Amino acid sequence: MAKLILLCLKFMALYINVDAVFEDQVGKFDWRQQYVGKARFSHFDQHVQSSKKVLVATENNVFAALNTRTGELFWRHVDKTGPEGNIDALLHHGQDAVLVVGNGRLLRSWDINVGGLNWEIVLDSGSFQSACLVGQQDTTKHVAVLKKTAISVHYLSNGLQKWIENLPESETVDYQAVYSGGNGEVYALGVVPHSHIAIVAYSLEDGEIIKQISVEAPWLSNIQANCVVIGQGMLLCVDSPSVSLYMLDLHVQSQMTQIPLQSLGLEVAPGFHPVLVSTQPNPARQPLSEFFLQLAPEHYLLLQLNDGQIVTLRDFKPAMLVAFATTGEKTVAAVMSAKNKTASSINLFSAETGRRLLDTTLIFNMAPNGGKPEKLHVQAFLKKDDSVGYRVMVQTEDHTLTFIQQPGRVMWTREEALADVVTMEMVDLPLTGTQAELEGEFGKKADGLLSMVLKRLSSQLILLQAWIAHLWKLFYDARKPRSQVKNDVTIENLSRDEFNLQKMMVMVTASGKLFGIDSKTGSILWKHYLDNIPSNAAFKLMVQRTTAHFPHPPQCTLLIKDKDTGLATLHVFNPIFGKTSHVTPPTLPQPILQSLLLPLMDQDYAKVLLLVDDQYKVSAFPSTKNVLKQLQEMAPSIFFYLVDSSQGRLSGYRLRTDLSTELIWDVVMPTEVQKIISVKGKRPNEHVHSQGRVMGDRSVLYKYLNPNLLAVVTESTDLHQERSFIGILLIDGVTGRIIHEAVQRKARGPVHVVHSENWVVYEFWSTKSRRNEFSVIELYEGMELYNSTVFSSLDRPHAPQVLQQSYIFPSAISTMEATLTEKGITSRHLLIGLPSGGILSLPKMFLDPRRPEILTEQSREENLIPYAPELLIRTEWFINYNQTVSRVRGIYTAPSGLESTCLVVAYGLDIYQTRVYPSKQFDVLKDDYDYMLISSVLFALFFATMISKRLAEVKLLNRAWR
């Protein structure tokens, strides 16, 4: 029986393995890059000398271990978004990493070797303040967690609570820090702002209060920002107004000792708040007596507390960043100082004496278009001669992590800004020199016949030379081992492929860093960091000129808008090389309400960007005389809309010939009942191949293809389950006419919308049935087409026919987008990003409102699927198989040169790029196509034809002689 069960399990395992992509297809047309986000805490694993891990906790609520040799992920844990998954503290001891998560809601312990969870406990309610490891007699067995009103101690081995005590006078005292010096006592440090410091000492064994003192400190308001503990329990604070240091012995003193910085011969830079930096290498021992004091943005001092006196060990000026590091019994201080505008040097100093260690200089070359260094993480280790060596991980303002070893070799770089992509575009690559020659080989019409012939001959000669060079490279590379053949993609060798499948992905991140990424390999080809970007900025990326207008370079414009003030700036750059354009964008002194990319072009083939400010004045970029003239001529046909969600107003405007604006329609929704969530239009580069659908009786049902149609989604302000609703309005953006209105009662958001061709698909949460539902709306003109040549919103006497149907979807979704192809011939699919990390390609035919409940002969002729309310998720519909995309926020689709192929990029915490074929690859031969067989057949037919021809001639000749 056991053998039979084992045999069944083997068959099941074999079946599961078969239900996947082929091994040779993995990574062939797709790639994935995983990120963790901006680092908040980091610790090097040093419990084993040969360890290669650095632990990172990020602002994206991710806890991960990175390989210090390659920068790749050993493992990664992605927590919930928002405050619920926020990592408040990271404590590291031996093979365990302890995290406080969700404002003190959870306490977790992870095994850093495999990334497994050791234990997890739920802490008592209360706002988290601080946490620390608690050691005694050179062993660390506990962790202390300080909250607003209580302090608790837990065992490090299993997380069980040893004791919990309420903090005395917690209503008035703001407890902010917890400290243990390895003497069996746990100190809770609190402050009454501008009054006094409260210090409570607890026994580690039973939580009994050993000592409780109150010390006058009318100048202090924040302990964490102004105070550190050094030496044998000495609390050291700095006060900016009095320019003094204050010391307090936590064991014996009851009054703080003031030490003016002037008495130490120190001077603080005007307007600068001094900062203290200390370290406690071992939780079971006292902190070091040495500490850093920052007096200016680039001025640090290494000080030491010696017999109650503060002694200056070394003055570092200029110094950008400092950090302590410990290996064994040795503690060193690393100091980064600027060498020139593009490079910085890092040196090691003894923490005890301030003496510079020999042969420890490390050079860090900063990226020319990158951010400044922001944090320094040092990994120290002992060499064979017992000297101290080190490696450095530098974190910069643009969220980049760079790992460097002596004398300055960059081991790896992680662009963590890509964990927060907000918008992107795909730009066609430029032609190569030979392709450009082929495009222009016929010359201009003004050239003479002889010059055109000579130009064509020269271009053909250049193409022949390029082909011979390509053959020689293939022959030369074939003689090398495969490991030595380099296929690196660089900006210099970038060129458009035969089917335009390789493009430049221009990505904009929330930190203000721009990236140019090769869509074929995922290689970062260029990057550019924009300074002084507001933290709440909104971005809009527009392609003003493509690579089709040689010799004019392509041009992209990034609109950066501050959400609070509405003020905006423009950044114009070349999307292929990432260089800032020589074209100077206009200054925008007024808040911008709307931006439009018009089909008009200037003399250099750049599309016109129209900007509308809060005074409803219009400005154009570029604003040449030719552009202004075209705007005046086309002004009566230029319409735009503005949305004011706070007032529930959707307004339509028209441009006048004097470039002023005129309000032509207004739709107001009562804000006390509902609010506008989103307004979705159609993509401007979308093509529609067929104007209608062929019915079962061979008649045609024509689509309502209104390019000006807007899908407006609203949600009720009353969130009660019985009274909540979702509304959708289809409004003509030119006339303001409401084409259709639908209401989903007992429903709420989030609502995801896709608007394309003559249909709108939106997804919502049904509070009545407690499930996710899809609803699809399709618009048709009827059996007769009103105007087959051009669509005009001003000339539409009849309302369209509206068909609507709803379906049940078994999962929540994160984002949704439709596929896009060059001519629109290929069937449309909906690409749905799921919270599980899967990207689902759902055929639009399953979301057809004309699906009949009972099949008829005509519906069979149309290939309509019988209606079923449930939409099942089929595993073969996942386009990313096991390459999950964590926290997918957006999906971008772009057409390729092949009508069957759509390029897809899913971005969130990770980035995933692939190709989809909604109607299969009907225009491409398969990879396993038997070229030898078809060639052999063709050659055989050719020779058979020649032989038959010869035999026929002989036969005719013989017949003629008879």
PDB file of C-alpha atoms in Angstrom, residues 728 740-744 762 775-778 802-806 849-850:
ATOM      1  CA  ILE A 728     -20.061  55.599 -13.564  1.00  0.00           C
ATOM      2  CA  HIS A 740     -24.803  56.855 -20.145  1.00  0.00           C
ATOM      3  CA  GLU A 741     -25.061  56.619 -16.382  1.00  0.00           C
ATOM      4  CA  ALA A 742     -24.885  53.452 -14.277  1.00  0.00           C
ATOM      5  CA  VAL A 743     -25.038  52.887 -10.519  1.00  0.00           C
ATOM      6  CA  GLN A 744     -23.842  49.829  -8.627  1.00  0.00           C
ATOM      7  CA  TYR A 762     -14.532  48.449 -14.183  1.00  0.00           C
ATOM      8  CA  SER A 775     -18.975  45.202 -14.924  1.00  0.00           C
ATOM      9  CA  VAL A 776     -18.623  45.822 -18.656  1.00  0.00           C
ATOM     10  CA  ILE A 777     -20.370  48.491 -20.748  1.00  0.00           C
ATOM     11  CA  GLU A 778     -20.356  48.433 -24.556  1.00  0.00           C
ATOM     12  CA  VAL A 802     -25.799  50.539 -24.373  1.00  0.00           C
ATOM     13  CA  LEU A 803     -25.209  46.946 -23.341  1.00  0.00           C
ATOM     14  CA  GLN A 804     -24.056  46.100 -19.811  1.00  0.00           C
ATOM     15  CA  GLN A 805     -23.304  42.899 -17.931  1.00  0.00           C
ATOM     16  CA  SER A 806     -21.618  42.000 -14.623  1.00  0.00           C
ATOM     17  CA  PRO A 849     -22.199  41.829 -22.421  1.00  0.00           C
ATOM     18  CA  ARG A 850     -23.713  39.951 -25.383  1.00  0.00           C
TER      19      ARG A 850
END
